[in-house]
mmCIF file of C-alpha atoms in Angstrom:
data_model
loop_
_atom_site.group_PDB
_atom_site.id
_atom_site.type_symbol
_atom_site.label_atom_id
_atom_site.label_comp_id
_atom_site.label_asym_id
_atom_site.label_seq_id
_atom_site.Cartn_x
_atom_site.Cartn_y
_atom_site.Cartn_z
ATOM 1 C CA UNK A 55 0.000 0.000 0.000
ATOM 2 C CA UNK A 56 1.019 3.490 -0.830
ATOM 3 C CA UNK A 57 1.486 6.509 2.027
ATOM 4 C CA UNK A 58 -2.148 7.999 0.766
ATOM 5 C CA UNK A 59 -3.914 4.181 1.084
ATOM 6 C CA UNK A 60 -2.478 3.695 4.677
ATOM 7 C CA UNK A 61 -3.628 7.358 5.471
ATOM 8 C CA UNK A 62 -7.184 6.584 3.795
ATOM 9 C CA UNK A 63 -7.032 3.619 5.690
ATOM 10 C CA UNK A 64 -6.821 5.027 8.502
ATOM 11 C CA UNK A 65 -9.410 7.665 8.405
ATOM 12 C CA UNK A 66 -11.780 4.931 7.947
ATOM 13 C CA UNK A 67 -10.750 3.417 11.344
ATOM 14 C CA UNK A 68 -10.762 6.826 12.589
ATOM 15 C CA UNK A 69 -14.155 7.060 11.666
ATOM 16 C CA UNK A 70 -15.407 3.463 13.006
ATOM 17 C CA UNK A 71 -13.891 4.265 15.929
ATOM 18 C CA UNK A 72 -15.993 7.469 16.545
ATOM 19 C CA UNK A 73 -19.027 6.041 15.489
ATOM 20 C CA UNK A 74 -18.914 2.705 17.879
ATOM 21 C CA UNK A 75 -18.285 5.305 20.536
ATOM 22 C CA UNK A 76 -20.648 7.522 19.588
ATOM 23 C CA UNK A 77 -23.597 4.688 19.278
ATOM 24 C CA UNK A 78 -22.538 3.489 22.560
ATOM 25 C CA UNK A 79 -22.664 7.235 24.265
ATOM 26 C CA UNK A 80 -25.814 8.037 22.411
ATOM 27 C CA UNK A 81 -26.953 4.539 24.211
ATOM 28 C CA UNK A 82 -25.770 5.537 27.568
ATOM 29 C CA UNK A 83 -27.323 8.959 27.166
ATOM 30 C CA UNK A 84 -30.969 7.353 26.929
ATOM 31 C CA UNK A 85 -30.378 5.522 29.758
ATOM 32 C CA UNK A 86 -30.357 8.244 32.326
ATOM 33 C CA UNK A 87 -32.036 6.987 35.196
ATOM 34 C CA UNK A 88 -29.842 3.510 35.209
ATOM 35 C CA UNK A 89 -26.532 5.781 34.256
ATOM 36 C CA UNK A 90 -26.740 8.020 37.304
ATOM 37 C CA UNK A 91 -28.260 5.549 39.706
ATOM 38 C CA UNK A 92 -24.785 4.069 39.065
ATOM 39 C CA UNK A 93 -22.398 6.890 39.145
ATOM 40 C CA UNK A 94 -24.446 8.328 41.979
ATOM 41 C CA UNK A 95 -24.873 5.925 44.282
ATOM 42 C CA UNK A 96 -21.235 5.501 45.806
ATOM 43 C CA UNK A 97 -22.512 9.146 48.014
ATOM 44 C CA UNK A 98 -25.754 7.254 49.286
ATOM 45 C CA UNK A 99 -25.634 5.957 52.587
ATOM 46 C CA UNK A 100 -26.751 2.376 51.447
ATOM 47 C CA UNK A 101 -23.617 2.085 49.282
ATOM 48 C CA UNK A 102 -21.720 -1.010 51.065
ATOM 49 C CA UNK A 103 -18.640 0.619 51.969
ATOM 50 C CA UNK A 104 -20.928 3.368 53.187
ATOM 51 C CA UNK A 105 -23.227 1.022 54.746
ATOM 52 C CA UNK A 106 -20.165 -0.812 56.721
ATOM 53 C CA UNK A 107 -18.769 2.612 57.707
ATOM 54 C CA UNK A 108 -21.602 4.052 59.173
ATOM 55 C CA UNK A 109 -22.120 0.717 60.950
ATOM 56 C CA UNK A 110 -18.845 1.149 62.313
ATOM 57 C CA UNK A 111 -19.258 4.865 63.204
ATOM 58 C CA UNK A 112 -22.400 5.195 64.266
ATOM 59 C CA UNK A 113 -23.478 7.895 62.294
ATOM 60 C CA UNK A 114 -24.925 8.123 58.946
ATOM 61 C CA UNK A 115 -23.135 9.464 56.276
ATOM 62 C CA UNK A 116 -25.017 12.201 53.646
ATOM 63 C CA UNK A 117 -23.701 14.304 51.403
ATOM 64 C CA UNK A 118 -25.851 17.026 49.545
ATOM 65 C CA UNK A 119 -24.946 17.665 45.576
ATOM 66 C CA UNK A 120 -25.615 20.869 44.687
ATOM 67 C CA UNK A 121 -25.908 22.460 41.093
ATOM 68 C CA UNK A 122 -25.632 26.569 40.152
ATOM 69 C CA UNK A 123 -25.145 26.450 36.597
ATOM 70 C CA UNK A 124 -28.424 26.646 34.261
ATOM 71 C CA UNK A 125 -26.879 24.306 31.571
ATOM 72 C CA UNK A 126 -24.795 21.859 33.804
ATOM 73 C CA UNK A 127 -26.626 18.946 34.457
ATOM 74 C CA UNK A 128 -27.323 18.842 30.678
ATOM 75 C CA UNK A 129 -23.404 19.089 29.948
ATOM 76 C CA UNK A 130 -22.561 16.704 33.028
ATOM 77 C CA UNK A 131 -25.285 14.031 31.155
ATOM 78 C CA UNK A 132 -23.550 14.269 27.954
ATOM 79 C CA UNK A 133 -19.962 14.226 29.897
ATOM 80 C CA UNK A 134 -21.053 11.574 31.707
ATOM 81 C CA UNK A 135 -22.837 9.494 28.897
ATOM 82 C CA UNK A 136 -19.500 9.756 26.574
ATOM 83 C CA UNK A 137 -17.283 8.630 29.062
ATOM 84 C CA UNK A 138 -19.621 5.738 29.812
ATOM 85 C CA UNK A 139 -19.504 4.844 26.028
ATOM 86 C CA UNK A 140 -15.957 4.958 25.244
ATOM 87 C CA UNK A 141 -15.445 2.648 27.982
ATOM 88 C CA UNK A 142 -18.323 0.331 27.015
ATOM 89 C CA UNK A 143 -17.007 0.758 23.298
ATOM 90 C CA UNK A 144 -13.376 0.219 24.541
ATOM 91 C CA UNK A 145 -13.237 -3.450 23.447
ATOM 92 C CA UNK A 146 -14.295 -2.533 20.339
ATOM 93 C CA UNK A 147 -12.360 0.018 19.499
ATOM 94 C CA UNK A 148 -8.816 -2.176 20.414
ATOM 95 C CA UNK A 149 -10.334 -4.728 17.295
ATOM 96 C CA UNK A 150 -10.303 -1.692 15.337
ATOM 97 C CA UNK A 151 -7.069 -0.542 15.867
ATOM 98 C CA UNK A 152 -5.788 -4.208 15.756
ATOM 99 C CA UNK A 153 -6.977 -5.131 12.544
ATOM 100 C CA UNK A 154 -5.257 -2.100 11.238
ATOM 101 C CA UNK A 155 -1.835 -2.907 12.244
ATOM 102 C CA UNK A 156 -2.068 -6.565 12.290
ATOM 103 C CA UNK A 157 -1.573 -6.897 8.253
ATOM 104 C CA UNK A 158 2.491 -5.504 9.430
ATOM 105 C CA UNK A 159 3.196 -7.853 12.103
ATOM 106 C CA UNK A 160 4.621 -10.958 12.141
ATOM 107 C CA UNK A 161 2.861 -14.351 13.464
ATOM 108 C CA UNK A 162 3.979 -14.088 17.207
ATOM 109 C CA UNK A 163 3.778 -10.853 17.342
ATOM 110 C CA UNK A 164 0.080 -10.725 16.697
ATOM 111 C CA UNK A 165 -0.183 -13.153 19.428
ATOM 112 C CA UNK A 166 2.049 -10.536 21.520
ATOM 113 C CA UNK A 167 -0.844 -7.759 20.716
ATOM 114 C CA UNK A 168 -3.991 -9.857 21.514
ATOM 115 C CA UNK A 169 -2.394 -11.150 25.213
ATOM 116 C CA UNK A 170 -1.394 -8.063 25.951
ATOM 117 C CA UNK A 171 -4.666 -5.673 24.588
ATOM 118 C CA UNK A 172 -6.903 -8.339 26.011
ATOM 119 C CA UNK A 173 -4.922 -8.461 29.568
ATOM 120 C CA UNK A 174 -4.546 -4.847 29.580
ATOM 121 C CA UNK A 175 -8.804 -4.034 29.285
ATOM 122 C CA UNK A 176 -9.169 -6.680 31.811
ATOM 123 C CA UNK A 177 -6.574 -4.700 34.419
ATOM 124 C CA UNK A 178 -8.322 -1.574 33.539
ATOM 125 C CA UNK A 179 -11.813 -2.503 34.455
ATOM 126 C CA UNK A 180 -10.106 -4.147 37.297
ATOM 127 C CA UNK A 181 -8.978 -1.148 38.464
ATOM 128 C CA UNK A 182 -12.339 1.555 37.861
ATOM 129 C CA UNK A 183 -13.934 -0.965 39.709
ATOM 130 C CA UNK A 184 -11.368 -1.080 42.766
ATOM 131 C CA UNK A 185 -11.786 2.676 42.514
ATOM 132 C CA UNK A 186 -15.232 2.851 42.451
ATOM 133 C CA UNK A 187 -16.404 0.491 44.969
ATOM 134 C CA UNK A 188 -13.474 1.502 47.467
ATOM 135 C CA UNK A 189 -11.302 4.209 46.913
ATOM 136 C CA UNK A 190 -13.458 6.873 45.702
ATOM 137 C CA UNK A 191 -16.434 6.299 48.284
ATOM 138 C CA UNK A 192 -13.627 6.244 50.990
ATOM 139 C CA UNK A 193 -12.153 9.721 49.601
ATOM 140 C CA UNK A 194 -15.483 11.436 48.851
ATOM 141 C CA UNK A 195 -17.058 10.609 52.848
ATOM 142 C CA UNK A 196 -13.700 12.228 54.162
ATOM 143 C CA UNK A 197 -13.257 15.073 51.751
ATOM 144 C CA UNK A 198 -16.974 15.953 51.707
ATOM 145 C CA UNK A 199 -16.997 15.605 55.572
ATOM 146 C CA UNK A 200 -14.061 17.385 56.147
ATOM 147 C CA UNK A 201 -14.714 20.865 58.352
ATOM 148 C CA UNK A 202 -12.188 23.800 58.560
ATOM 149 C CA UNK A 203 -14.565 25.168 60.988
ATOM 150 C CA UNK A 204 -18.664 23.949 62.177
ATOM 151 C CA UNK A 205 -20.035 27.115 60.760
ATOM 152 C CA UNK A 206 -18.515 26.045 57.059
ATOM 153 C CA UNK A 207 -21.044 23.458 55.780
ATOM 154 C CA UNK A 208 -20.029 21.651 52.399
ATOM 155 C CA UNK A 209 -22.137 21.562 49.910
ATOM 156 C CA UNK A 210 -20.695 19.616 46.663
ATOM 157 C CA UNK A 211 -21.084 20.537 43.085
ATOM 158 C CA UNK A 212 -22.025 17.912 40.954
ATOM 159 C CA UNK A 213 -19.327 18.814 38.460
ATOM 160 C CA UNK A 214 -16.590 18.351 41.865
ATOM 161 C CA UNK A 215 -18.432 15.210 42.402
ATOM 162 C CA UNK A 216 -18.213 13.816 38.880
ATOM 163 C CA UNK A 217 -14.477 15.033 38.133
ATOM 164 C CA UNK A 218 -13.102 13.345 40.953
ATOM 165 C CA UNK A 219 -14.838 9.968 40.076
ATOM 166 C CA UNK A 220 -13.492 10.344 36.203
ATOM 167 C CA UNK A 221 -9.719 11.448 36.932
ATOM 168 C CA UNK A 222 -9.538 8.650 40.144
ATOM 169 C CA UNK A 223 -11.061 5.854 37.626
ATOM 170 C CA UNK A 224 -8.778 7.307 34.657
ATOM 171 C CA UNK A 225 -5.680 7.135 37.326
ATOM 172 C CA UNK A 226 -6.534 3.631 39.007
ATOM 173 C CA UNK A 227 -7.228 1.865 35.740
ATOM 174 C CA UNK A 228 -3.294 3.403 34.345
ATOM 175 C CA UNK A 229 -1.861 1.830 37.208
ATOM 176 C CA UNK A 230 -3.517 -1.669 36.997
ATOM 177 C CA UNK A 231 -1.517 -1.601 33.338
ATOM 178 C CA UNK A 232 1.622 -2.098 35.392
ATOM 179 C CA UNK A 233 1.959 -5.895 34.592
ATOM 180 C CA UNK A 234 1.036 -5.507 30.866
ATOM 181 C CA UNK A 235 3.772 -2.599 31.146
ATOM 182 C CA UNK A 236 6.843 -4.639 32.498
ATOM 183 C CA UNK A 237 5.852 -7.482 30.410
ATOM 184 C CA UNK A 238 6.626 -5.559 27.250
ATOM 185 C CA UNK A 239 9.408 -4.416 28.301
ATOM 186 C CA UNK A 240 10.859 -7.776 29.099
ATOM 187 C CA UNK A 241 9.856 -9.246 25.686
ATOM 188 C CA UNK A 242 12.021 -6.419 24.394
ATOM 189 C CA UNK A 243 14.933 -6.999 26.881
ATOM 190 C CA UNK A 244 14.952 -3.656 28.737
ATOM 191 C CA UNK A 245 13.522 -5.100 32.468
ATOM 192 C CA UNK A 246 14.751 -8.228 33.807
ATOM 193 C CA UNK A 247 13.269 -9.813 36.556
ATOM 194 C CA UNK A 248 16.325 -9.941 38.804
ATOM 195 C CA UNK A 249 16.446 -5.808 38.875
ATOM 196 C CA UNK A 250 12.853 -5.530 40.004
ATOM 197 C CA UNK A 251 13.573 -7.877 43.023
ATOM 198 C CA UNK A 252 16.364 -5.565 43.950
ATOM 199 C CA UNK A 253 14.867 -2.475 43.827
ATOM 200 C CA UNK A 254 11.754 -3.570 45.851
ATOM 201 C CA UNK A 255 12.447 -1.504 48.898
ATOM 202 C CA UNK A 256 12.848 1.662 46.246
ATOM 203 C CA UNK A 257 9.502 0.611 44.463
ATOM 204 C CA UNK A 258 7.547 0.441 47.895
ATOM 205 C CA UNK A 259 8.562 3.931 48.295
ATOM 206 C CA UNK A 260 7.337 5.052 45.208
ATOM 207 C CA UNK A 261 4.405 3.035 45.274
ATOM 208 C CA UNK A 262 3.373 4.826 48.971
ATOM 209 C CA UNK A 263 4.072 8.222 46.992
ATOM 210 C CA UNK A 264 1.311 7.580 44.128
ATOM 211 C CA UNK A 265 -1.077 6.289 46.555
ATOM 212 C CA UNK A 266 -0.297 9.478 48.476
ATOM 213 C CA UNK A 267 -1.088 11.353 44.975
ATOM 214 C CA UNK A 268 -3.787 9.322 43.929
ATOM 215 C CA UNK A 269 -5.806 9.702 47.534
ATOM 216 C CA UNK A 270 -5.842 13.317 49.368
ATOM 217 C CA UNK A 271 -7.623 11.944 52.243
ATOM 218 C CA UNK A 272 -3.809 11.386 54.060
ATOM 219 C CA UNK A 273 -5.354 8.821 56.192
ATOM 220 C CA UNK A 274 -3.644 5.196 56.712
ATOM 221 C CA UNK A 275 -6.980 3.032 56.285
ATOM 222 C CA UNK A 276 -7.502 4.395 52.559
ATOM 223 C CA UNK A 277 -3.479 4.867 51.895
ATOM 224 C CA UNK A 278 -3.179 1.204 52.460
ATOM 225 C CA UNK A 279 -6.296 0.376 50.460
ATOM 226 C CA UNK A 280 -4.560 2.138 47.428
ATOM 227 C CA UNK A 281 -0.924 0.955 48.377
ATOM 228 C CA UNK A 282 -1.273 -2.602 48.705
ATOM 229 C CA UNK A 283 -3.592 -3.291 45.163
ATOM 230 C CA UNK A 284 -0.365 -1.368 43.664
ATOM 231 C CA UNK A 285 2.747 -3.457 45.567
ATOM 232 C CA UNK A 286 0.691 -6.583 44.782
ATOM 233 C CA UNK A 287 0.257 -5.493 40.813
ATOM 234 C CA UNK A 288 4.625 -4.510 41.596
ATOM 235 C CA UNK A 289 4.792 -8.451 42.665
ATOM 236 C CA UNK A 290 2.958 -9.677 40.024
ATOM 237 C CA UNK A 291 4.917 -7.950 37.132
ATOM 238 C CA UNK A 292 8.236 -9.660 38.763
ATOM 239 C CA UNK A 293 6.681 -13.348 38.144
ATOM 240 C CA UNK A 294 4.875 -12.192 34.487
ATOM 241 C CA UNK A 295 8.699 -10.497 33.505
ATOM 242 C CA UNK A 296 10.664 -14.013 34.681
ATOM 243 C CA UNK A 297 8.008 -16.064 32.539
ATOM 244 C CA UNK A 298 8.769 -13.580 29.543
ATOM 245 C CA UNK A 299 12.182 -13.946 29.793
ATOM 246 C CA UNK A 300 11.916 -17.169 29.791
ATOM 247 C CA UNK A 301 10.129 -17.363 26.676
ATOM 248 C CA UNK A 302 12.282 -15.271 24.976
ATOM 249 C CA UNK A 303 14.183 -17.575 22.774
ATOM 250 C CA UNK A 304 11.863 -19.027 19.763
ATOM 251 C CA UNK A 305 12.444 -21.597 17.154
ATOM 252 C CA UNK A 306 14.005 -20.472 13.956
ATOM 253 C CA UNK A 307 11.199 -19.935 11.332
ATOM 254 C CA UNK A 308 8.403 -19.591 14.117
ATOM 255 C CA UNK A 309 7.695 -16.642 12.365
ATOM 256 C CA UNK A 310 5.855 -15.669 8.940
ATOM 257 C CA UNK A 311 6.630 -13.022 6.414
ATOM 258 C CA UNK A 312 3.232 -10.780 6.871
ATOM 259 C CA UNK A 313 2.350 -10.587 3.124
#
């Protein structure tokens, strides 16, 4: 293919992409009651990390949501419904992509991209839903509970409420891609297993300072909630990079001229 067919090429996966996103938004958007209900309900009392809480406290937890802008609920629906069908679509869109680039890899490496796109979705979701049934509740109650002084009472915006449940499920789903990370980079030979091991100590410290980043709360209960998901992701790289390297070496003529 010439430079103009791959570019025409593609604009027409450009294009599929956008559309199975935008059918799957368009989707979410009609579903308004179900689509809040769900982003909603981690601030409702009978959330079960609310629910255990409260049992634990004695008190009931409530936070009020507040809007002052005439247009943004509207713009927060269609935020909302987007973001709900990109990651719906997400699956989709990784075929997409893959049957564009597949026609210039070789055999194993086309095995290389499915593992690795298929393990990779699977640690994202893994990680929005850690977020979302732990980490954010957690955050929100102490953040939206938090008092400089009694006569200050919080009242959150609903934009507040649904940025910091997009950017924490953005952040927590990058960091579950850890393993499919370090796994690439040992097929390629620049991580070994053997370095990771002795740099643990240095990698716990790093991993305390992105849970530190990733949850302003500052309390231990919710550090080690993010912390220990992220060490155990750290120790699970180490035994996925020792398997790739040794895999490494493959038969002469394993692979196939892509035609």
């Amino acid at each position: 293919m010439t430079f103009w067919e791959h570019l025409d090429e593609l604009r027409g996966c450009i294009i599929r992409i956008v559309v199975g996103v935008g059918v799957a938004g368009i989707a979410a958007f009609c579903f308004k009651d179900l689509l809040f209900k769900i982003v909603l309900w981690p601030q409702e009392p009978d959330f079960p990390v609310n629910a255990l809480m409260n049992a634990a406290t004695g008190s009931e937890f409530q936070a009020n949501l507040i809007n002052i802008d005439l247009a943004q609920q509207f713009l927060t629906h269609v935020k909302v419904a987007m973001w709900m069908g990109l990651l719906v679509a997400m699956p989709y869109v990784v075929i997409v992509l893959f049957r564009y680039v597949s026609p210039a890899l070789y055999s194993r490496e086309r095995r290389y991209v499915v593992r690795a796109a298929m393990a990779g979705y699977l640690l994202f979701m893994s990680g929005v839903a850690l977020n979302y049934f732990a980490i954010f509740p957690i955050t929100f109650r102490f953040l939206a509970s938090y008092q400089v002084s009694p006569v200050v009472q919080n009242a959150i915006s609903l934009p507040s409420y649904i940025g910091a449940l997009l950017v924490l499920s953005l952040m927590m789903g990058l960091v579950f891609e850890l393993p499919v990370l370090c796994w690439l980079l040992a097929k390629i030979g620049v991580l070994r297993g053997e370095v990771m091991r002795k740099y643990r100590r240095h990698a716990i410290v790093i991993v305390v300072i992105v849970s530190a980043v990733i949850t302003p709360t500052g309390d231990p209960f919710t550090l080690t909630i993010v912390a220990l998901p992220i060490y155990l992701l750290y120790e699970a790289s180490i035994v996925v990079v020792n398997k790739a390297q040794s895999r490494i070496p493959v038969q002469q003529g394993e692979d196939a001229k892509p035609q």
